[in-house]
Short mmCIF file of C-alpha atoms in Angstrom, two decimals:
data_model
loop_
_atom_site.label_atom_id
_atom_site.label_comp_id
_atom_site.label_asym_id
_atom_site.label_seq_id
_atom_site.Cartn_x
_atom_site.Cartn_y
_atom_site.Cartn_z
CA MET A 1 -10.92 22.30 20.89
CA THR A 2 -10.88 23.19 17.20
CA LEU A 3 -12.93 21.55 14.48
CA ASN A 4 -9.82 19.77 13.18
CA ASP A 5 -9.10 18.38 16.65
CA ALA A 6 -12.68 17.14 16.84
CA LEU A 7 -12.37 15.51 13.41
CA ASP A 8 -9.04 13.90 14.35
CA SER A 9 -10.71 12.14 17.26
CA LEU A 10 -13.37 10.51 15.06
CA SER A 11 -13.13 6.92 13.83
CA ASP A 12 -12.65 6.13 10.16
CA PRO A 13 -16.30 5.09 9.61
CA GLU A 14 -17.50 8.33 11.22
CA LEU A 15 -15.10 10.37 9.10
CA ALA A 16 -16.12 8.50 5.94
CA ARG A 17 -19.77 9.34 6.53
CA LEU A 18 -18.90 13.01 7.11
CA ALA A 19 -16.44 13.13 4.21
CA VAL A 20 -19.24 12.61 1.69
CA ARG A 21 -20.14 16.26 2.29
CA ASP A 22 -17.22 17.69 4.31
CA GLU A 23 -13.81 18.14 2.66
CA ARG A 24 -12.10 18.63 6.03
CA ALA A 25 -13.20 15.17 7.13
CA PHE A 26 -11.81 13.72 3.92
CA GLU A 27 -8.51 15.56 4.50
CA VAL A 28 -8.24 13.88 7.91
CA LEU A 29 -8.75 10.48 6.26
CA VAL A 30 -6.10 11.27 3.66
CA THR A 31 -3.62 12.42 6.32
CA ARG A 32 -4.34 9.33 8.40
CA HIS A 33 -4.00 6.79 5.57
CA ALA A 34 -1.65 8.32 2.98
CA PRO A 35 1.58 6.88 4.47
CA ALA A 36 0.25 3.30 4.36
CA VAL A 37 -1.17 3.77 0.86
CA HIS A 38 2.17 5.17 -0.31
CA ARG A 39 4.16 2.26 1.19
CA LEU A 40 1.87 -0.27 -0.48
CA ALA A 41 2.03 1.56 -3.80
CA ALA A 42 5.82 2.02 -3.70
CA LEU A 43 6.38 -1.68 -3.16
CA ASN A 44 4.01 -2.61 -5.97
CA VAL A 45 4.89 -0.05 -8.66
CA GLY A 46 8.17 1.41 -7.42
CA PRO A 47 8.86 4.68 -5.63
CA GLY A 48 8.83 6.68 -8.86
CA ALA A 49 5.21 5.89 -9.65
CA ALA A 50 3.90 5.69 -6.08
CA ASP A 51 2.95 9.37 -5.77
CA GLU A 52 0.76 9.16 -8.86
CA VAL A 53 -0.89 6.00 -7.55
CA VAL A 54 -1.58 7.65 -4.18
CA GLN A 55 -3.23 10.56 -5.94
CA ASP A 56 -5.33 8.17 -8.04
CA VAL A 57 -6.32 6.22 -4.92
CA PHE A 58 -7.62 9.22 -3.04
CA VAL A 59 -9.45 10.61 -6.07
CA ALA A 60 -11.14 7.21 -6.49
CA ALA A 61 -11.83 6.98 -2.75
CA HIS A 62 -13.43 10.43 -2.71
CA ARG A 63 -15.64 9.49 -5.66
CA GLY A 64 -16.58 6.21 -4.02
CA LEU A 65 -17.34 7.45 -0.51
CA ARG A 66 -21.10 7.31 -1.05
CA GLY A 67 -20.74 3.61 -1.87
CA PHE A 68 -18.61 2.81 1.20
CA ARG A 69 -20.96 0.81 3.40
CA GLY A 70 -18.57 0.09 6.22
CA ASP A 71 -18.77 -3.69 5.75
CA ALA A 72 -14.96 -3.68 5.76
CA GLN A 73 -12.64 -1.33 7.59
CA PHE A 74 -11.95 1.91 5.77
CA GLY A 75 -8.24 1.02 5.59
CA THR A 76 -9.07 -2.33 4.03
CA TRP A 77 -11.30 -0.63 1.46
CA LEU A 78 -8.42 1.75 0.64
CA HIS A 79 -6.05 -1.21 0.25
CA ARG A 80 -8.34 -2.67 -2.41
CA ILE A 81 -8.46 0.67 -4.23
CA THR A 82 -4.66 0.93 -3.95
CA LEU A 83 -4.07 -2.54 -5.35
CA ASN A 84 -6.44 -1.83 -8.23
CA ALA A 85 -4.62 1.44 -8.97
CA CYS A 86 -1.27 -0.38 -8.83
CA ALA A 87 -2.53 -3.01 -11.27
CA ARG A 88 -3.69 -0.29 -13.67
CA THR A 89 -0.32 1.47 -13.40
CA LEU A 90 1.61 -1.74 -14.00
CA GLY A 91 -0.65 -2.50 -16.96
CA ARG A 92 0.21 0.87 -18.51
CA ARG A 93 3.94 0.60 -17.92
CA ARG A 94 6.03 -2.43 -18.55
CA ASP A 95 9.17 -0.96 -17.00
CA VAL A 96 8.34 1.34 -14.10
CA PRO A 97 11.14 3.82 -13.46
CA LEU A 98 12.49 3.97 -9.92
CA GLU A 99 13.55 7.33 -8.57
CA ASP A 100 16.28 7.81 -6.01
CA ALA A 101 15.30 8.51 -2.43
CA PRO A 102 15.75 12.09 -1.23
CA GLU A 103 19.26 13.00 -0.18
CA PRO A 104 19.85 12.28 3.52
CA ALA A 105 20.09 15.17 5.95
CA SER A 106 23.71 14.47 6.92
CA ALA A 107 26.73 12.92 5.21
CA GLN A 108 27.00 10.16 7.81
CA ASP A 109 23.52 8.92 6.83
CA LEU A 110 24.46 8.72 3.15
CA THR A 111 25.66 5.12 3.18
CA ARG A 112 22.69 3.85 5.18
CA ALA A 113 20.22 5.76 2.98
CA ALA A 114 21.80 4.30 -0.16
CA GLU A 115 21.54 0.79 1.27
CA VAL A 116 17.89 1.30 2.21
CA THR A 117 17.10 2.75 -1.22
CA GLN A 118 18.81 -0.15 -2.97
CA LEU A 119 17.02 -2.69 -0.77
CA ARG A 120 13.65 -1.05 -1.54
CA GLU A 121 14.44 -1.16 -5.26
CA TYR A 122 15.35 -4.85 -5.02
CA LEU A 123 12.20 -5.63 -3.07
CA SER A 124 10.02 -3.64 -5.46
CA ALA A 125 11.57 -5.40 -8.46
CA ALA A 126 11.17 -8.79 -6.77
CA LEU A 127 7.53 -8.12 -5.96
CA ARG A 128 6.81 -7.21 -9.57
CA THR A 129 7.98 -10.70 -10.62
CA LEU A 130 5.27 -12.37 -8.54
CA PRO A 131 1.91 -13.33 -10.01
CA PRO A 132 -0.62 -10.61 -9.12
CA GLU A 133 -2.47 -12.76 -6.57
CA GLN A 134 0.75 -13.56 -4.68
CA ARG A 135 1.98 -9.95 -4.85
CA GLU A 136 -1.34 -8.75 -3.50
CA ALA A 137 -1.42 -11.27 -0.63
CA VAL A 138 2.22 -10.69 0.36
CA THR A 139 1.95 -6.90 0.34
CA LEU A 140 -1.30 -6.94 2.29
CA ARG A 141 0.30 -9.18 4.92
CA GLU A 142 3.86 -7.86 5.08
CA VAL A 143 3.43 -4.20 4.19
CA SER A 144 -0.05 -3.46 5.46
CA GLY A 145 0.04 -5.89 8.37
CA LEU A 146 -3.38 -7.39 7.69
CA GLU A 147 -4.32 -10.70 9.25
CA TYR A 148 -4.90 -13.72 7.01
CA ALA A 149 -8.67 -13.59 7.58
CA GLU A 150 -8.76 -9.89 6.64
CA ILE A 151 -6.86 -10.64 3.44
CA ALA A 152 -9.27 -13.44 2.62
CA ALA A 153 -12.24 -11.13 3.13
CA LEU A 154 -10.64 -8.36 1.10
CA THR A 155 -9.61 -10.54 -1.82
CA GLY A 156 -12.54 -12.96 -1.79
CA ALA A 157 -10.13 -15.92 -1.60
CA GLU A 158 -10.41 -18.83 0.82
CA LEU A 159 -8.22 -18.61 3.93
CA GLY A 160 -6.13 -21.60 2.83
CA THR A 161 -5.58 -20.01 -0.57
CA VAL A 162 -4.40 -16.79 1.07
CA LYS A 163 -1.92 -18.70 3.25
CA SER A 164 -0.67 -20.62 0.22
CA ARG A 165 -0.23 -17.45 -1.86
CA ILE A 166 1.71 -15.78 0.94
CA ASN A 167 3.96 -18.80 1.47
CA ARG A 168 4.65 -19.19 -2.26
CA GLY A 169 5.19 -15.45 -2.63
CA ARG A 170 7.62 -15.32 0.29
CA ALA A 171 9.56 -18.28 -1.12
CA ALA A 172 9.75 -16.67 -4.57
CA LEU A 173 10.87 -13.35 -3.06
CA ARG A 174 13.52 -15.09 -0.96
CA ALA A 175 14.84 -16.91 -4.05
CA TRP A 176 14.86 -13.73 -6.18
CA LEU A 177 16.61 -11.69 -3.50
CA THR A 178 19.18 -14.43 -2.93
CA ARG A 179 19.96 -14.53 -6.67
CA ALA A 180 20.33 -10.73 -6.55
CA GLY A 181 22.89 -11.08 -3.76
CA VAL A 182 20.65 -9.92 -0.94
CA THR A 183 20.49 -12.15 2.11
CA PRO A 184 16.86 -12.17 3.24
CA HIS A 185 16.18 -12.58 6.95
CA ASP A 186 13.20 -14.52 8.26
#
């Protein structure tokens, strides 16, 4: 068993404690959480700005590791950092450019890839129309898969408020997508 294998088998809290002084432990955390951070960022700021947000998130996370107490899950802590980085990015840019997805591997995938890219662009644009509290609650629930109680703990909002924000956000997204000609599915 190599050191990397041993690190891969550790839990997030164990890795976070080690990562304060061990770059390899931090690399395992980045590898483990980067896809989820990128998805959350892409939906909030658009695919074109997501890479920059991910980089900002992990720089901030590395700086803040000493302050991570483990009261929340490491992934939840990263979500908060990600949402803060997204808010800063959206505050700097009024119109976030959206880049095209990479070209598909085969010609037969071209149509499907274009549809997925367009749908992501619509969803990203729709999410940016929501008030920040609704956007945050919806992305934490739908993109990150957090439970209502986890979202309440993360955001500091009451459970009923979280449920209300998610319901209002979903309704607003459904209306926006319908106006854009996309038929949302429940």
